Amino acid sequence: MSREPAAHENLTTLSKHLASRGLAPGLDEVLLAIALGGKAIGHRVRRARIDDVVGVAGGENVFGEVQQKLDVLSDEILLACLKDTRATAVYASEEQDGPLVLRTASEGGRYCVLADPLDGSSNIDVAVSVGTIFSVLPNDRPDAETAAAVLQPGRRQVAAGYIVYGSSVVLVLATEAGVDMYTLDPVLGEFVLVEEGIRIPDEKKIYSINEAYVNDFDDGLRAYLEYAHGSGYGARYIGSMVADVHRTLLKGGVFIYPATTKAPRGKLRLMYEGNPMGYVVERAGGAASAGTTPLLEAVPTDVHERTPVVLGSKAEVEQVTRRLGA
Ligand code: AHG
Ligand code: MN
Ligand code: MN
């Protein structure tokens, strides 16, 4: 009778799995640094009330948005982990005024990391899932222009993903090889591979949008909602992009944060919310749009620019975009 392998024998850790993926030089050390940052941020998120890091930090970010203490703390943790990583050329984030050049190409800086260190942070004090979103671009610039290497379209990403701090800490990582999911084993302190080669369902009648703004939606989007309301769709909206996108990736459906009359470019930021999530969904066989143009083709002019986002199952994204463009 064959012996069931002991649980630990099926233990593929993140570092072991990355080593098997044959990634470009230095990329694995950048991804492991981000994962380390995620472990540390997850620990602080879990202890938020205890450590009294819930609430506002007193400052504002470049958007004039009040920064939560954990926003600032998460940004500091991520930067500290990446500063130590020789392959990191530039760090840019929602909480930083501009890109920070850590190393030029001739100093070994191969990759730019852009991050939303804590997404959904307004939900921290009510214990709703939040997360860290990251995007990795190649440093393709001469030393003197290193900071500008962050301004590349999402299509140029070499890796992207997110870490959800929810009922468990889950890392979803997309690379050329596909989309893989790891769960943090709190006892081992290791991210363990739980699913390899995730594919988003081609269709699913779930839409995710904040309908409170319906009076500010354009006619095409209202036409989509009318179609959805009459076609047996379910609505799910958590209000943390990372949680809404994670559900969309695993169950299918469409996530929409649209342009509105009050926010003509939408709310979400292209470089560290739209692009990374768009890359993950497209690598899983889904689609990502800026409304009427492919999201990953957008050519950025500012690291903090906003974009409308429609992403998810191909068929469901198409149901939205064909009406937006009508
Ligand atoms: P962040 O916490 O990084 O500022 O992001 C919040 C974003 C995103 O997580 C979510 O999809 C969106 O805000 C929700 O916005 P509304 O409250 O306007 O729906
Ligand atoms: Mn965010
Ligand atoms: Mn944020």
GROMACS .gro file of C-alpha atoms and ligand atoms in nm:
model
  347
    1MET     CA    1   0.000   0.000   0.000
    2SER     CA    2   0.155   0.338  -0.101
    3ARG     CA    3   0.234   0.567   0.194
    4GLU     CA    4   0.067   0.909   0.187
    5PRO     CA    5   0.355   1.164   0.166
    6ALA     CA    6   0.386   1.354   0.493
    7ALA     CA    7   0.251   1.711   0.459
    8HIS     CA    8   0.599   1.866   0.479
    9GLU     CA    9   0.712   1.658   0.178
   10ASN     CA   10   0.481   1.859  -0.053
   11LEU     CA   11   0.624   2.184   0.070
   12THR     CA   12   0.719   2.400  -0.226
   13THR     CA   13   0.827   2.730  -0.078
   14LEU     CA   14   0.831   3.056  -0.275
   15SER     CA   15   1.211   3.062  -0.300
   16LYS     CA   16   1.224   2.701  -0.421
   17HIS     CA   17   0.946   2.764  -0.674
   18LEU     CA   18   1.104   3.084  -0.809
   19ALA     CA   19   1.434   2.898  -0.852
   20SER     CA   20   1.250   2.644  -1.071
   21ARG     CA   21   1.099   2.922  -1.288
   22GLY     CA   22   1.427   3.027  -1.452
   23LEU     CA   23   1.357   3.399  -1.398
   24ALA     CA   24   1.584   3.672  -1.536
   25PRO     CA   25   1.890   3.745  -1.318
   26GLY     CA   26   1.806   3.938  -1.001
   27LEU     CA   27   1.429   3.918  -1.044
   28ASP     CA   28   1.392   3.641  -0.787
   29GLU     CA   29   1.577   3.842  -0.522
   30VAL     CA   30   1.347   4.142  -0.587
   31LEU     CA   31   1.035   3.922  -0.559
   32LEU     CA   32   1.166   3.760  -0.239
   33ALA     CA   33   1.229   4.108  -0.094
   34ILE     CA   34   0.869   4.207  -0.172
   35ALA     CA   35   0.745   3.882  -0.013
   36LEU     CA   36   0.953   3.955   0.299
   37GLY     CA   37   0.798   4.303   0.311
   38GLY     CA   38   0.455   4.142   0.281
   39LYS     CA   39   0.523   3.913   0.577
   40ALA     CA   40   0.628   4.211   0.790
   41ILE     CA   41   0.333   4.427   0.676
   42GLY     CA   42   0.091   4.139   0.734
   43HIS     CA   43   0.222   4.104   1.089
   44ARG     CA   44   0.164   4.476   1.158
   45VAL     CA   45  -0.183   4.468   0.996
   46ARG     CA   46  -0.281   4.182   1.227
   47ARG     CA   47  -0.155   4.376   1.530
   48ALA     CA   48  -0.294   4.713   1.415
   49ARG     CA   49  -0.523   4.772   1.713
   50ILE     CA   50  -0.272   4.628   1.962
   51ASP     CA   51   0.016   4.843   1.834
   52ASP     CA   52  -0.218   5.136   1.802
   53VAL     CA   53  -0.122   5.192   1.438
   54VAL     CA   54  -0.484   5.227   1.333
   55GLY     CA   55  -0.591   5.574   1.234
   56VAL     CA   56  -0.434   5.868   1.058
   57ALA     CA   57  -0.065   5.942   1.049
   58GLY     CA   58  -0.120   6.316   1.043
   59GLY     CA   59   0.028   6.365   0.696
   60GLU     CA   60  -0.111   6.366   0.343
   61ASN     CA   61   0.015   6.195   0.027
   62VAL     CA   62   0.062   6.366  -0.310
   63PHE     CA   63  -0.312   6.329  -0.372
   64GLY     CA   64  -0.390   6.526  -0.060
   65GLU     CA   65  -0.534   6.205   0.085
   66VAL     CA   66  -0.492   6.165   0.457
   67GLN     CA   67  -0.234   5.890   0.516
   68GLN     CA   68  -0.320   5.611   0.756
   69LYS     CA   69  -0.040   5.521   0.999
   70LEU     CA   70  -0.024   5.177   0.838
   71ASP     CA   71   0.008   5.332   0.489
   72VAL     CA   72   0.328   5.507   0.597
   73LEU     CA   73   0.456   5.208   0.797
   74SER     CA   74   0.391   4.968   0.507
   75ASP     CA   75   0.575   5.199   0.268
   76GLU     CA   76   0.875   5.220   0.505
   77ILE     CA   77   0.887   4.840   0.542
   78LEU     CA   78   0.871   4.777   0.167
   79LEU     CA   79   1.140   5.038   0.095
   80ALA     CA   80   1.367   4.893   0.365
   81CYS     CA   81   1.338   4.543   0.214
   82LEU     CA   82   1.404   4.666  -0.140
   83LYS     CA   83   1.692   4.901  -0.046
   84ASP     CA   84   1.890   4.591   0.059
   85THR     CA   85   1.829   4.422  -0.276
   86ARG     CA   86   2.107   4.492  -0.523
   87ALA     CA   87   1.889   4.442  -0.832
   88THR     CA   88   1.643   4.717  -0.731
   89ALA     CA   89   1.705   5.034  -0.931
   90VAL     CA   90   1.403   5.247  -0.841
   91TYR     CA   91   1.125   5.239  -0.582
   92ALA     CA   92   0.806   5.437  -0.643
   93SER     CA   93   0.484   5.419  -0.443
   94GLU     CA   94   0.153   5.581  -0.366
   95GLU     CA   95   0.306   5.718  -0.044
   96GLN     CA   96   0.623   5.864  -0.202
   97ASP     CA   97   0.616   6.206  -0.372
   98GLY     CA   98   0.835   6.077  -0.658
   99PRO     CA   99   1.048   5.778  -0.768
  100LEU     CA  100   1.349   5.701  -0.543
  101VAL     CA  101   1.662   5.600  -0.738
  102LEU     CA  102   1.839   5.332  -0.532
  103ARG     CA  103   2.094   5.211  -0.793
  104THR     CA  104   2.170   5.291  -1.155
  105ALA     CA  105   2.210   5.018  -1.414
  106SER     CA  106   2.590   5.036  -1.387
  107GLU     CA  107   2.552   4.983  -1.011
  108GLY     CA  108   2.346   4.669  -1.072
  109GLY     CA  109   2.000   4.825  -1.062
  110ARG     CA  110   1.800   4.604  -1.300
  111TYR     CA  111   1.437   4.655  -1.192
  112CYS     CA  112   1.194   4.929  -1.091
  113VAL     CA  113   0.940   4.838  -0.823
  114LEU     CA  114   0.618   5.039  -0.804
  115ALA     CA  115   0.381   4.970  -0.516
  116ASP     CA  116   0.062   5.052  -0.342
  117PRO     CA  117   0.205   4.953  -0.003
  118LEU     CA  118  -0.137   4.924   0.159
  119ASP     CA  119  -0.445   4.912  -0.061
  120GLY     CA  120  -0.788   4.951   0.094
  121SER     CA  121  -0.638   5.110   0.402
  122SER     CA  122  -0.962   5.289   0.494
  123ASN     CA  123  -1.087   4.939   0.583
  124ILE     CA  124  -0.814   4.865   0.837
  125ASP     CA  125  -1.011   4.966   1.143
  126VAL     CA  126  -1.303   4.741   1.049
  127ALA     CA  127  -1.084   4.434   0.984
  128VAL     CA  128  -1.173   4.405   0.613
  129SER     CA  129  -0.911   4.247   0.382
  130VAL     CA  130  -0.642   4.489   0.266
  131GLY     CA  131  -0.327   4.426   0.069
  132THR     CA  132  -0.004   4.529  -0.099
  133ILE     CA  133   0.004   4.566  -0.479
  134PHE     CA  134   0.334   4.560  -0.670
  135SER     CA  135   0.456   4.605  -1.026
  136VAL     CA  136   0.807   4.527  -1.159
  137LEU     CA  137   0.943   4.702  -1.469
  138PRO     CA  138   1.288   4.656  -1.626
  139ASN     CA  139   1.533   4.944  -1.576
  140ASP     CA  140   1.588   5.025  -1.941
  141ARG     CA  141   1.746   5.368  -1.897
  142PRO     CA  142   2.099   5.510  -1.900
  143ASP     CA  143   2.224   5.598  -1.551
  144ALA     CA  144   2.141   5.968  -1.576
  145GLU     CA  145   1.776   5.892  -1.662
  146THR     CA  146   1.712   5.607  -1.416
  147ALA     CA  147   1.410   5.771  -1.246
  148ALA     CA  148   1.229   5.791  -1.582
  149ALA     CA  149   1.243   5.410  -1.614
  150VAL     CA  150   0.921   5.394  -1.411
  151LEU     CA  151   0.726   5.558  -1.697
  152GLN     CA  152   0.666   5.249  -1.912
  153PRO     CA  153   0.338   5.097  -2.027
  154GLY     CA  154   0.201   4.802  -1.828
  155ARG     CA  155   0.278   4.572  -2.120
  156ARG     CA  156   0.649   4.608  -2.025
  157GLN     CA  157   0.606   4.460  -1.677
  158VAL     CA  158   0.822   4.152  -1.606
  159ALA     CA  159   0.630   4.061  -1.291
  160ALA     CA  160   0.337   4.192  -1.089
  161GLY     CA  161   0.108   4.078  -0.814
  162TYR     CA  162  -0.037   4.140  -0.473
  163ILE     CA  163  -0.043   4.014  -0.115
  164VAL     CA  164  -0.386   3.996   0.052
  165TYR     CA  165  -0.396   4.031   0.431
  166GLY     CA  166  -0.723   3.851   0.486
  167SER     CA  167  -0.832   3.532   0.664
  168SER     CA  168  -0.489   3.413   0.550
  169VAL     CA  169  -0.195   3.597   0.392
  170VAL     CA  170  -0.198   3.512   0.023
  171LEU     CA  171   0.063   3.609  -0.238
  172VAL     CA  172  -0.050   3.605  -0.602
  173LEU     CA  173   0.244   3.643  -0.841
  174ALA     CA  174   0.228   3.682  -1.219
  175THR     CA  175   0.537   3.642  -1.436
  176GLU     CA  176   0.597   3.538  -1.797
  177ALA     CA  177   0.550   3.180  -1.672
  178GLY     CA  178   0.194   3.243  -1.552
  179VAL     CA  179   0.005   3.322  -1.231
  180ASP     CA  180   0.087   3.132  -0.911
  181MET     CA  181  -0.060   3.155  -0.561
  182TYR     CA  182   0.118   3.102  -0.229
  183THR     CA  183  -0.022   3.100   0.125
  184LEU     CA  184   0.186   3.211   0.421
  185ASP     CA  185   0.232   2.929   0.670
  186PRO     CA  186   0.243   3.132   0.994
  187VAL     CA  187   0.435   2.864   1.183
  188LEU     CA  188   0.705   2.816   0.917
  189GLY     CA  189   0.703   3.185   0.816
  190GLU     CA  190   0.721   3.065   0.454
  191PHE     CA  191   0.497   3.134   0.153
  192VAL     CA  192   0.396   2.785   0.033
  193LEU     CA  193   0.279   2.717  -0.324
  194VAL     CA  194  -0.095   2.633  -0.322
  195GLU     CA  195  -0.191   2.682  -0.687
  196GLU     CA  196   0.019   2.698  -1.003
  197GLY     CA  197  -0.096   2.841  -1.339
  198ILE     CA  198  -0.422   3.005  -1.224
  199ARG     CA  199  -0.673   3.064  -1.509
  200ILE     CA  200  -0.959   3.312  -1.460
  201PRO     CA  201  -1.301   3.167  -1.560
  202ASP     CA  202  -1.397   3.289  -1.910
  203GLU     CA  203  -1.730   3.419  -1.784
  204LYS     CA  204  -1.916   3.463  -1.456
  205LYS     CA  205  -2.223   3.678  -1.386
  206ILE     CA  206  -2.072   3.886  -1.108
  207TYR     CA  207  -2.001   4.258  -1.141
  208SER     CA  208  -1.810   4.463  -0.886
  209ILE     CA  209  -1.860   4.841  -0.887
  210ASN     CA  210  -1.952   5.115  -0.639
  211GLU     CA  211  -2.305   5.187  -0.762
  212ALA     CA  212  -2.336   5.478  -0.518
  213TYR     CA  213  -2.185   5.691  -0.797
  214VAL     CA  214  -2.440   5.582  -1.061
  215ASN     CA  215  -2.559   5.941  -1.114
  216ASP     CA  216  -2.204   6.029  -1.223
  217PHE     CA  217  -2.167   5.732  -1.463
  218ASP     CA  218  -2.181   5.785  -1.839
  219ASP     CA  219  -2.474   5.649  -2.044
  220GLY     CA  220  -2.275   5.349  -2.170
  221LEU     CA  221  -2.198   5.230  -1.818
  222ARG     CA  222  -2.558   5.279  -1.712
  223ALA     CA  223  -2.662   5.073  -2.016
  224TYR     CA  224  -2.428   4.796  -1.895
  225LEU     CA  225  -2.581   4.805  -1.546
  226GLU     CA  226  -2.929   4.785  -1.697
  227TYR     CA  227  -2.816   4.475  -1.895
  228ALA     CA  228  -2.662   4.320  -1.581
  229HIS     CA  229  -2.968   4.391  -1.364
  230GLY     CA  230  -3.185   4.212  -1.621
  231SER     CA  231  -2.954   3.917  -1.687
  232GLY     CA  232  -2.922   3.742  -1.353
  233TYR     CA  233  -2.592   3.900  -1.239
  234GLY     CA  234  -2.483   3.909  -0.877
  235ALA     CA  235  -2.312   4.219  -0.729
  236ARG     CA  236  -2.009   4.200  -0.500
  237TYR     CA  237  -1.813   4.505  -0.381
  238ILE     CA  238  -1.571   4.497  -0.086
  239GLY     CA  239  -1.414   4.840  -0.141
  240SER     CA  240  -1.057   4.709  -0.126
  241MET     CA  241  -0.931   4.670  -0.483
  242VAL     CA  242  -0.698   4.389  -0.381
  243ALA     CA  243  -0.988   4.188  -0.230
  244ASP     CA  244  -1.228   4.261  -0.517
  245VAL     CA  245  -0.967   4.166  -0.778
  246HIS     CA  246  -0.862   3.850  -0.590
  247ARG     CA  247  -1.226   3.731  -0.587
  248THR     CA  248  -1.259   3.820  -0.957
  249LEU     CA  249  -0.941   3.627  -1.044
  250LEU     CA  250  -1.052   3.312  -0.862
  251LYS     CA  251  -1.428   3.315  -0.930
  252GLY     CA  252  -1.452   3.521  -1.250
  253GLY     CA  253  -1.667   3.829  -1.320
  254VAL     CA  254  -1.572   4.192  -1.381
  255PHE     CA  255  -1.429   4.464  -1.155
  256ILE     CA  256  -1.500   4.822  -1.261
  257TYR     CA  257  -1.370   5.149  -1.123
  258PRO     CA  258  -1.485   5.383  -1.402
  259ALA     CA  259  -1.434   5.739  -1.509
  260THR     CA  260  -1.715   5.955  -1.369
  261THR     CA  261  -1.825   6.315  -1.426
  262LYS     CA  262  -1.661   6.402  -1.092
  263ALA     CA  263  -1.345   6.193  -1.159
  264PRO     CA  264  -1.289   6.192  -1.538
  265ARG     CA  265  -0.976   5.972  -1.500
  266GLY     CA  266  -1.134   5.752  -1.233
  267LYS     CA  267  -0.977   5.705  -0.887
  268LEU     CA  268  -0.731   5.417  -0.919
  269ARG     CA  269  -0.367   5.483  -1.008
  270LEU     CA  270  -0.234   5.338  -1.333
  271MET     CA  271   0.121   5.246  -1.231
  272TYR     CA  272   0.065   5.063  -0.902
  273GLU     CA  273  -0.302   4.961  -0.906
  274GLY     CA  274  -0.426   4.935  -1.266
  275ASN     CA  275  -0.117   4.798  -1.439
  276PRO     CA  276  -0.020   4.528  -1.187
  277MET     CA  277  -0.377   4.402  -1.149
  278GLY     CA  278  -0.425   4.420  -1.526
  279TYR     CA  279  -0.108   4.216  -1.579
  280VAL     CA  280  -0.217   3.949  -1.328
  281VAL     CA  281  -0.561   3.914  -1.488
  282GLU     CA  282  -0.428   3.907  -1.845
  283ARG     CA  283  -0.158   3.649  -1.755
  284ALA     CA  284  -0.445   3.438  -1.615
  285GLY     CA  285  -0.633   3.460  -1.948
  286GLY     CA  286  -0.859   3.753  -1.865
  287ALA     CA  287  -0.881   4.108  -2.001
  288ALA     CA  288  -0.799   4.456  -1.870
  289SER     CA  289  -0.927   4.781  -2.020
  290ALA     CA  290  -0.904   5.152  -1.942
  291GLY     CA  291  -1.265   5.172  -2.065
  292THR     CA  292  -1.224   5.181  -2.442
  293THR     CA  293  -0.850   5.111  -2.479
  294PRO     CA  294  -0.633   4.823  -2.353
  295LEU     CA  295  -0.515   4.911  -2.003
  296LEU     CA  296  -0.159   4.779  -2.045
  297GLU     CA  297  -0.102   4.991  -2.358
  298ALA     CA  298  -0.147   5.321  -2.167
  299VAL     CA  299   0.172   5.529  -2.198
  300PRO     CA  300   0.221   5.701  -1.860
  301THR     CA  301   0.340   6.062  -1.826
  302ASP     CA  302   0.327   6.075  -1.445
  303VAL     CA  303   0.395   5.801  -1.190
  304HIS     CA  304   0.080   5.899  -0.999
  305GLU     CA  305  -0.164   5.933  -1.287
  306ARG     CA  306  -0.509   5.783  -1.251
  307THR     CA  307  -0.695   5.556  -1.492
  308PRO     CA  308  -1.038   5.403  -1.529
  309VAL     CA  309  -1.020   5.023  -1.477
  310VAL     CA  310  -1.238   4.744  -1.621
  311LEU     CA  311  -1.081   4.402  -1.566
  312GLY     CA  312  -1.180   4.036  -1.523
  313SER     CA  313  -1.320   3.751  -1.734
  314LYS     CA  314  -1.281   3.826  -2.106
  315ALA     CA  315  -1.653   3.787  -2.188
  316GLU     CA  316  -1.755   4.004  -1.892
  317VAL     CA  317  -1.508   4.284  -1.970
  318GLU     CA  318  -1.635   4.281  -2.329
  319GLN     CA  319  -1.995   4.324  -2.206
  320VAL     CA  320  -1.883   4.648  -2.042
  321THR     CA  321  -1.640   4.790  -2.298
  322ARG     CA  322  -1.872   4.737  -2.597
  323ARG     CA  323  -2.126   4.965  -2.424
  324LEU     CA  324  -1.868   5.220  -2.303
  325GLY     CA  325  -1.743   5.261  -2.656
  326ALA     CA  326  -2.095   5.269  -2.805
  327AHG     P1  327  -0.600   5.296  -0.125
  327AHG     O1  328  -0.644   5.246   0.008
  327AHG     O2  329  -0.467   5.242  -0.167
  327AHG     O3  330  -0.610   5.446  -0.136
  327AHG     O4  331  -0.701   5.236  -0.235
  327AHG     C1  332  -0.835   5.246  -0.213
  327AHG     C2  333  -0.907   5.220  -0.343
  327AHG     C3  334  -0.922   5.073  -0.376
  327AHG     O5  335  -0.871   4.988  -0.280
  327AHG     C4  336  -1.072   5.052  -0.386
  327AHG     O6  337  -1.104   4.977  -0.499
  327AHG     C5  338  -1.124   5.193  -0.398
  327AHG     O7  339  -1.034   5.276  -0.330
  327AHG     C6  340  -1.260   5.206  -0.335
  327AHG     O8  341  -1.302   5.339  -0.365
  327AHG     P2  342  -1.452   5.384  -0.330
  327AHG     O9  343  -1.459   5.390  -0.181
  327AHG    O10  344  -1.467   5.516  -0.399
  327AHG    O11  345  -1.544   5.278  -0.389
  328MN      MN  346  -0.500   5.138  -0.346
  329MN      MN  347  -0.280   5.257  -0.069
   0.00000   0.00000   0.00000
